[in-house]
Amino acid sequence: MTSPTIPDSLIRSLREAQHVVVLTGAGISAESGIPTFRDAQTGLWAQYDPEDLATPQAFRRNPQLVWEWYRWRRSLVEKASPNAAHRALVHMEQKAPRLTIVTQNVDGLHKQAGSSEVLELHGNIMRARCSVENASVDSPDRGGSDDELPHCPTCGALLRPDVVWFGEPLPTEALNAATAAIGACDLLLCVGTSGLVHPAASLPLLAVERGAITAEINPQKTPLSQWMDYELRAPAGAVLPPLVAHTWPDLAGDEALP
Ligand code: OAD
């Protein structure tokens, strides 16, 4: 993978930043083998219709189909490991006075890598929650066969994946914390998100309004690009490890960094 040139001024800003926020999307997990949503050909929405799989109406119509699809996506997540980009953010957290990851991903790979301040805006695919009472449940499939639908251990109603579907609000606590972090940060990195799904896609504007330094790491341009001070057009795994290594040269001997 060839790394793009990383501007010295971005390296200096990152070294001096007191609070760094990294907004991530499906692109950061692409190099772990988890498909994105909107990449042409390989993206999930190129093959599946979200109306059939990722709305409350779809779940009411056909919970079996929805669970089948989420079980398949869970199996991809279970096989995946954090990649060099996730690991670079763990190193960044060790060096930056404060680092918050705001993620739209439901795969849990940031936490698995070892990042500690991770705000999951769209839930977590490994959890389920009661479709009536909303209480979260871990490992809801334990003991169930593939055809069996999981039920709430408390009230017996159907469990649903603990993710945000189209038309649903984001978890209030995570959204409030993300809004506060981005509105108070001095450097924002937008990594691997198409910037098309709101409210997550509106959050970077809070950093822009505040005058924070902003950078996008994505092989493609997005609607966010116009607001960014820096655009690094390459995969996250080719940018984040050298960005961290150049910013904090004492980390360069680490196996996760080039
Ligand atoms: P998308 O699939 O919309 O966008 C993925 C972005 O990652 C694209 O802009 C790609 O160019 C970029 N990309 C691909 N490979 C990359 C790599 N190796 N490194 C860096 N960038 C790369 O995914 P999201 O923006 O996360 O919502 O999508 C937002 C939401 O839409 C998702 O959370 C999901 C989806 O519908 C829900 O399920 C609620």
Short mmCIF file of C-alpha atoms and ligand atoms in Angstrom, two decimals:
data_model
loop_
_atom_site.label_atom_id
_atom_site.label_comp_id
_atom_site.label_asym_id
_atom_site.label_seq_id
_atom_site.Cartn_x
_atom_site.Cartn_y
_atom_site.Cartn_z
CA MET A 1 0.00 0.00 0.00
CA THR A 2 1.50 3.38 -0.90
CA SER A 3 1.11 6.09 1.70
CA PRO A 4 0.19 9.61 0.60
CA THR A 5 2.40 12.48 1.68
CA ILE A 6 1.25 13.71 5.04
CA PRO A 7 1.58 17.50 5.37
CA ASP A 8 3.97 18.66 8.13
CA SER A 9 1.40 21.21 9.28
CA LEU A 10 -1.13 18.41 9.97
CA ILE A 11 1.50 16.49 11.93
CA ARG A 12 2.26 19.60 14.01
CA SER A 13 -1.45 20.23 14.67
CA LEU A 14 -1.97 16.64 15.77
CA ARG A 15 1.04 16.80 18.09
CA GLU A 16 -0.30 19.99 19.69
CA ALA A 17 -3.99 19.04 19.85
CA GLN A 18 -5.49 18.73 23.32
CA HIS A 19 -8.63 16.91 22.24
CA VAL A 20 -8.68 14.84 19.05
CA VAL A 21 -11.92 13.35 17.75
CA VAL A 22 -11.97 10.66 15.08
CA LEU A 23 -15.30 10.11 13.32
CA THR A 24 -15.22 6.69 11.67
CA GLY A 25 -17.41 4.85 9.19
CA ALA A 26 -17.46 1.52 7.44
CA GLY A 27 -14.32 2.35 5.40
CA ILE A 28 -12.05 1.91 8.44
CA SER A 29 -13.18 -1.71 8.78
CA ALA A 30 -12.96 -2.48 5.04
CA GLU A 31 -9.35 -3.63 5.45
CA SER A 32 -10.57 -6.08 8.13
CA GLY A 33 -12.77 -7.72 5.49
CA ILE A 34 -16.07 -6.18 6.56
CA PRO A 35 -17.97 -4.79 3.56
CA THR A 36 -18.88 -1.10 3.48
CA PHE A 37 -22.43 0.01 2.60
CA ARG A 38 -22.02 2.28 -0.39
CA ASP A 39 -18.87 1.28 -2.26
CA ALA A 40 -19.89 0.39 -5.83
CA GLN A 41 -20.07 -3.41 -6.36
CA THR A 42 -18.73 -4.46 -2.93
CA GLY A 43 -21.00 -2.29 -0.75
CA LEU A 44 -23.90 -3.99 1.07
CA TRP A 45 -26.44 -1.54 -0.36
CA ALA A 46 -25.31 -2.51 -3.89
CA GLN A 47 -26.52 -6.05 -3.18
CA TYR A 48 -29.31 -5.67 -0.65
CA ASP A 49 -32.22 -3.29 -0.24
CA PRO A 50 -32.14 -1.51 3.14
CA GLU A 51 -35.96 -1.29 2.99
CA ASP A 52 -36.08 -5.10 3.34
CA LEU A 53 -33.46 -5.40 6.06
CA ALA A 54 -32.71 -2.25 8.01
CA THR A 55 -35.98 -0.58 8.96
CA PRO A 56 -38.45 -1.22 11.82
CA GLN A 57 -41.10 -1.97 9.16
CA ALA A 58 -38.88 -4.65 7.60
CA PHE A 59 -38.50 -6.29 11.03
CA ARG A 60 -42.25 -6.24 11.64
CA ARG A 61 -42.88 -7.73 8.16
CA ASN A 62 -40.24 -10.43 8.21
CA PRO A 63 -38.16 -10.79 11.40
CA GLN A 64 -36.79 -14.13 10.15
CA LEU A 65 -35.23 -12.51 7.07
CA VAL A 66 -33.84 -9.60 9.09
CA TRP A 67 -32.30 -11.90 11.70
CA GLU A 68 -30.82 -14.12 8.95
CA TRP A 69 -29.08 -11.12 7.44
CA TYR A 70 -27.80 -9.84 10.78
CA ARG A 71 -26.58 -13.32 11.76
CA TRP A 72 -24.64 -13.43 8.50
CA ARG A 73 -23.14 -9.98 9.20
CA ARG A 74 -22.32 -11.06 12.75
CA SER A 75 -20.45 -14.06 11.37
CA LEU A 76 -18.31 -11.67 9.27
CA VAL A 77 -17.60 -9.55 12.34
CA GLU A 78 -16.74 -12.62 14.44
CA LYS A 79 -14.13 -13.65 11.85
CA ALA A 80 -12.66 -10.13 11.58
CA SER A 81 -9.83 -8.58 13.59
CA PRO A 82 -8.89 -4.93 14.03
CA ASN A 83 -6.56 -3.72 11.27
CA ALA A 84 -3.58 -1.34 11.22
CA ALA A 85 -5.86 1.71 11.14
CA HIS A 86 -7.77 0.66 14.29
CA ARG A 87 -4.44 -0.09 16.00
CA ALA A 88 -2.94 3.26 15.00
CA LEU A 89 -5.84 4.99 16.79
CA VAL A 90 -4.99 3.07 19.97
CA HIS A 91 -1.45 4.49 19.74
CA MET A 92 -2.85 7.95 19.05
CA GLU A 93 -4.91 7.67 22.24
CA GLN A 94 -1.75 6.88 24.21
CA LYS A 95 -0.14 10.11 23.00
CA ALA A 96 -2.93 12.66 22.61
CA PRO A 97 -4.09 14.29 25.88
CA ARG A 98 -7.62 13.17 24.98
CA LEU A 99 -8.94 11.17 22.05
CA THR A 100 -12.58 10.33 21.41
CA ILE A 101 -13.69 7.94 18.69
CA VAL A 102 -17.19 8.55 17.38
CA THR A 103 -18.11 5.60 15.23
CA GLN A 104 -21.02 4.72 12.99
CA ASN A 105 -19.74 1.16 12.89
CA VAL A 106 -21.54 -1.61 14.73
CA ASP A 107 -18.64 -4.11 14.57
CA GLY A 108 -16.97 -3.26 17.90
CA LEU A 109 -13.49 -3.34 16.31
CA HIS A 110 -12.31 -0.08 17.91
CA LYS A 111 -12.93 -1.50 21.38
CA GLN A 112 -11.47 -4.84 20.39
CA ALA A 113 -8.31 -3.03 19.24
CA GLY A 114 -8.04 -1.39 22.67
CA SER A 115 -9.43 2.13 22.19
CA SER A 116 -11.15 3.23 25.38
CA GLU A 117 -13.31 6.29 24.60
CA VAL A 118 -15.54 4.96 21.84
CA LEU A 119 -19.02 6.34 21.19
CA GLU A 120 -21.12 3.94 19.12
CA LEU A 121 -23.73 6.03 17.33
CA HIS A 122 -25.44 3.17 15.50
CA GLY A 123 -25.38 0.47 18.19
CA ASN A 124 -23.50 -2.82 18.22
CA ILE A 125 -24.31 -5.83 16.07
CA MET A 126 -23.20 -8.32 18.73
CA ARG A 127 -25.94 -7.16 21.09
CA ALA A 128 -29.69 -7.54 20.80
CA ARG A 129 -32.47 -5.72 22.55
CA CYS A 130 -36.08 -6.36 23.39
CA SER A 131 -38.33 -5.09 20.61
CA VAL A 132 -40.90 -4.00 23.24
CA GLU A 133 -38.97 -2.96 26.34
CA ASN A 134 -35.71 -1.93 24.60
CA ALA A 135 -33.46 -3.51 27.26
CA SER A 136 -30.12 -4.71 25.80
CA VAL A 137 -29.16 -8.37 25.91
CA ASP A 138 -25.71 -9.86 25.22
CA SER A 139 -25.26 -13.05 23.14
CA PRO A 140 -28.98 -13.50 22.41
CA ASP A 141 -28.34 -16.42 20.06
CA ARG A 142 -26.77 -18.66 22.68
CA GLY A 143 -28.30 -22.11 22.36
CA GLY A 144 -30.72 -21.16 19.58
CA SER A 145 -30.72 -22.78 16.13
CA ASP A 146 -30.44 -20.66 12.99
CA ASP A 147 -34.18 -20.87 12.34
CA GLU A 148 -35.20 -19.95 15.85
CA LEU A 149 -35.89 -16.31 16.56
CA PRO A 150 -34.45 -15.05 19.86
CA HIS A 151 -36.88 -13.88 22.56
CA CYS A 152 -36.50 -11.53 25.50
CA PRO A 153 -35.62 -13.46 28.66
CA THR A 154 -37.78 -11.05 30.71
CA CYS A 155 -40.99 -10.52 28.75
CA GLY A 156 -40.81 -13.10 25.94
CA ALA A 157 -41.18 -10.53 23.11
CA LEU A 158 -38.96 -10.84 20.03
CA LEU A 159 -35.42 -9.59 20.39
CA ARG A 160 -34.02 -7.41 17.61
CA PRO A 161 -30.44 -6.52 16.70
CA ASP A 162 -29.27 -3.61 18.91
CA VAL A 163 -28.50 -1.37 15.95
CA VAL A 164 -30.06 1.81 14.62
CA TRP A 165 -32.26 1.31 11.57
CA PHE A 166 -33.32 3.88 8.99
CA GLY A 167 -35.95 6.18 10.43
CA GLU A 168 -34.92 5.54 14.05
CA PRO A 169 -33.32 8.01 16.46
CA LEU A 170 -29.73 7.54 17.56
CA PRO A 171 -29.04 6.54 21.19
CA THR A 172 -29.36 9.82 23.08
CA GLU A 173 -26.41 9.37 25.41
CA ALA A 174 -23.94 8.51 22.61
CA LEU A 175 -25.23 11.31 20.36
CA ASN A 176 -25.04 13.90 23.14
CA ALA A 177 -21.52 12.81 24.08
CA ALA A 178 -20.44 12.88 20.41
CA THR A 179 -21.94 16.34 19.92
CA ALA A 180 -20.13 17.64 23.01
CA ALA A 181 -16.80 16.05 22.00
CA ILE A 182 -16.85 17.27 18.41
CA GLY A 183 -18.04 20.70 19.47
CA ALA A 184 -15.09 21.00 21.85
CA CYS A 185 -12.26 19.30 19.92
CA ASP A 186 -9.30 21.03 18.35
CA LEU A 187 -8.66 18.42 15.67
CA LEU A 188 -11.16 16.20 13.85
CA LEU A 189 -10.29 13.27 11.58
CA CYS A 190 -13.10 11.88 9.39
CA VAL A 191 -12.09 8.36 8.42
CA GLY A 192 -13.88 6.03 6.00
CA THR A 193 -17.32 7.58 6.01
CA SER A 194 -19.36 8.63 2.97
CA GLY A 195 -20.83 11.51 4.99
CA LEU A 196 -24.30 10.76 3.68
CA VAL A 197 -26.18 9.52 6.73
CA HIS A 198 -27.42 12.11 9.20
CA PRO A 199 -27.22 13.06 11.97
CA ALA A 200 -23.68 11.56 12.05
CA ALA A 201 -22.79 13.34 8.81
CA SER A 202 -23.70 16.74 10.30
CA LEU A 203 -21.40 16.41 13.31
CA PRO A 204 -18.18 17.50 11.52
CA LEU A 205 -19.74 20.93 10.96
CA LEU A 206 -19.62 21.53 14.72
CA ALA A 207 -15.82 21.19 14.54
CA VAL A 208 -15.68 23.44 11.48
CA GLU A 209 -17.77 26.11 13.23
CA ARG A 210 -15.47 25.93 16.23
CA GLY A 211 -12.41 26.47 14.03
CA ALA A 212 -10.88 23.04 14.71
CA ILE A 213 -8.40 21.57 12.24
CA THR A 214 -10.18 18.99 10.08
CA ALA A 215 -8.88 16.19 7.87
CA GLU A 216 -10.58 13.52 5.80
CA ILE A 217 -9.00 10.12 5.22
CA ASN A 218 -10.86 8.38 2.43
CA PRO A 219 -9.87 7.19 -1.08
CA GLN A 220 -12.99 8.99 -2.41
CA LYS A 221 -14.29 12.53 -2.17
CA THR A 222 -17.44 12.93 -0.06
CA PRO A 223 -19.86 15.76 0.79
CA LEU A 224 -17.65 16.37 3.86
CA SER A 225 -14.55 17.05 1.71
CA GLN A 226 -15.48 20.68 1.06
CA TRP A 227 -15.22 21.46 4.80
CA MET A 228 -11.88 19.78 5.37
CA ASP A 229 -8.52 21.50 5.82
CA TYR A 230 -6.76 18.34 4.61
CA GLU A 231 -7.86 15.54 2.27
CA LEU A 232 -5.77 12.38 2.39
CA ARG A 233 -6.99 10.27 -0.49
CA ALA A 234 -5.88 6.77 0.46
CA PRO A 235 -7.13 3.82 2.54
CA ALA A 236 -7.12 4.32 6.31
CA GLY A 237 -4.52 1.57 6.77
CA ALA A 238 -2.11 3.47 4.52
CA VAL A 239 -2.60 6.82 6.28
CA LEU A 240 -3.19 6.39 10.02
CA PRO A 241 -0.07 4.32 10.90
CA PRO A 242 2.37 6.74 9.17
CA LEU A 243 0.44 9.74 10.51
CA VAL A 244 0.92 8.45 14.06
CA ALA A 245 4.54 7.40 13.45
CA HIS A 246 5.48 10.81 11.99
CA THR A 247 3.67 12.69 14.75
CA TRP A 248 5.24 10.75 17.61
CA PRO A 249 8.57 9.35 16.29
CA ASP A 250 9.21 7.58 19.63
CA LEU A 251 6.39 5.18 18.64
CA ALA A 252 8.03 4.27 15.33
CA GLY A 253 9.55 1.03 16.67
CA ASP A 254 6.10 -0.35 17.46
CA GLU A 255 5.09 -3.37 15.37
CA ALA A 256 1.77 -1.79 14.42
CA LEU A 257 3.44 1.21 12.85
CA PRO A 258 5.70 1.42 9.78
P1 OAD B 1 -20.44 3.96 3.57
O1 OAD B 1 -20.42 2.61 2.98
O2 OAD B 1 -21.56 4.85 3.21
O3 OAD B 1 -19.09 4.72 3.19
C1 OAD B 1 -17.86 4.10 3.31
C2 OAD B 1 -16.80 5.11 2.95
O4 OAD B 1 -15.54 4.51 3.20
C3 OAD B 1 -16.79 5.51 1.48
O5 OAD B 1 -16.72 6.93 1.39
C4 OAD B 1 -15.53 4.87 0.92
O6 OAD B 1 -14.90 5.67 -0.09
C5 OAD B 1 -14.65 4.80 2.14
N1 OAD B 1 -13.66 3.71 2.14
C6 OAD B 1 -13.70 2.51 1.53
N2 OAD B 1 -12.59 1.80 1.83
C7 OAD B 1 -11.83 2.57 2.65
C8 OAD B 1 -10.59 2.40 3.32
N3 OAD B 1 -9.88 1.27 3.20
N4 OAD B 1 -10.13 3.41 4.08
C9 OAD B 1 -10.83 4.57 4.21
N5 OAD B 1 -12.01 4.78 3.61
C10 OAD B 1 -12.53 3.80 2.84
O7 OAD B 1 -20.29 3.78 5.15
P2 OAD B 1 -20.69 4.80 6.29
O8 OAD B 1 -20.31 6.19 5.95
O9 OAD B 1 -20.15 4.23 7.55
O10 OAD B 1 -26.09 2.98 8.97
O11 OAD B 1 -22.25 4.67 6.30
C11 OAD B 1 -22.98 5.36 7.25
C12 OAD B 1 -24.17 4.54 7.67
O12 OAD B 1 -24.93 4.15 6.53
C13 OAD B 1 -23.82 3.21 8.33
O13 OAD B 1 -23.51 3.33 9.71
C14 OAD B 1 -25.06 2.42 8.12
C15 OAD B 1 -25.33 2.75 6.68
O14 OAD B 1 -26.62 2.60 6.23
C16 OAD B 1 -26.95 2.20 9.57
O15 OAD B 1 -26.96 0.98 9.43
C17 OAD B 1 -27.89 2.96 10.43
#
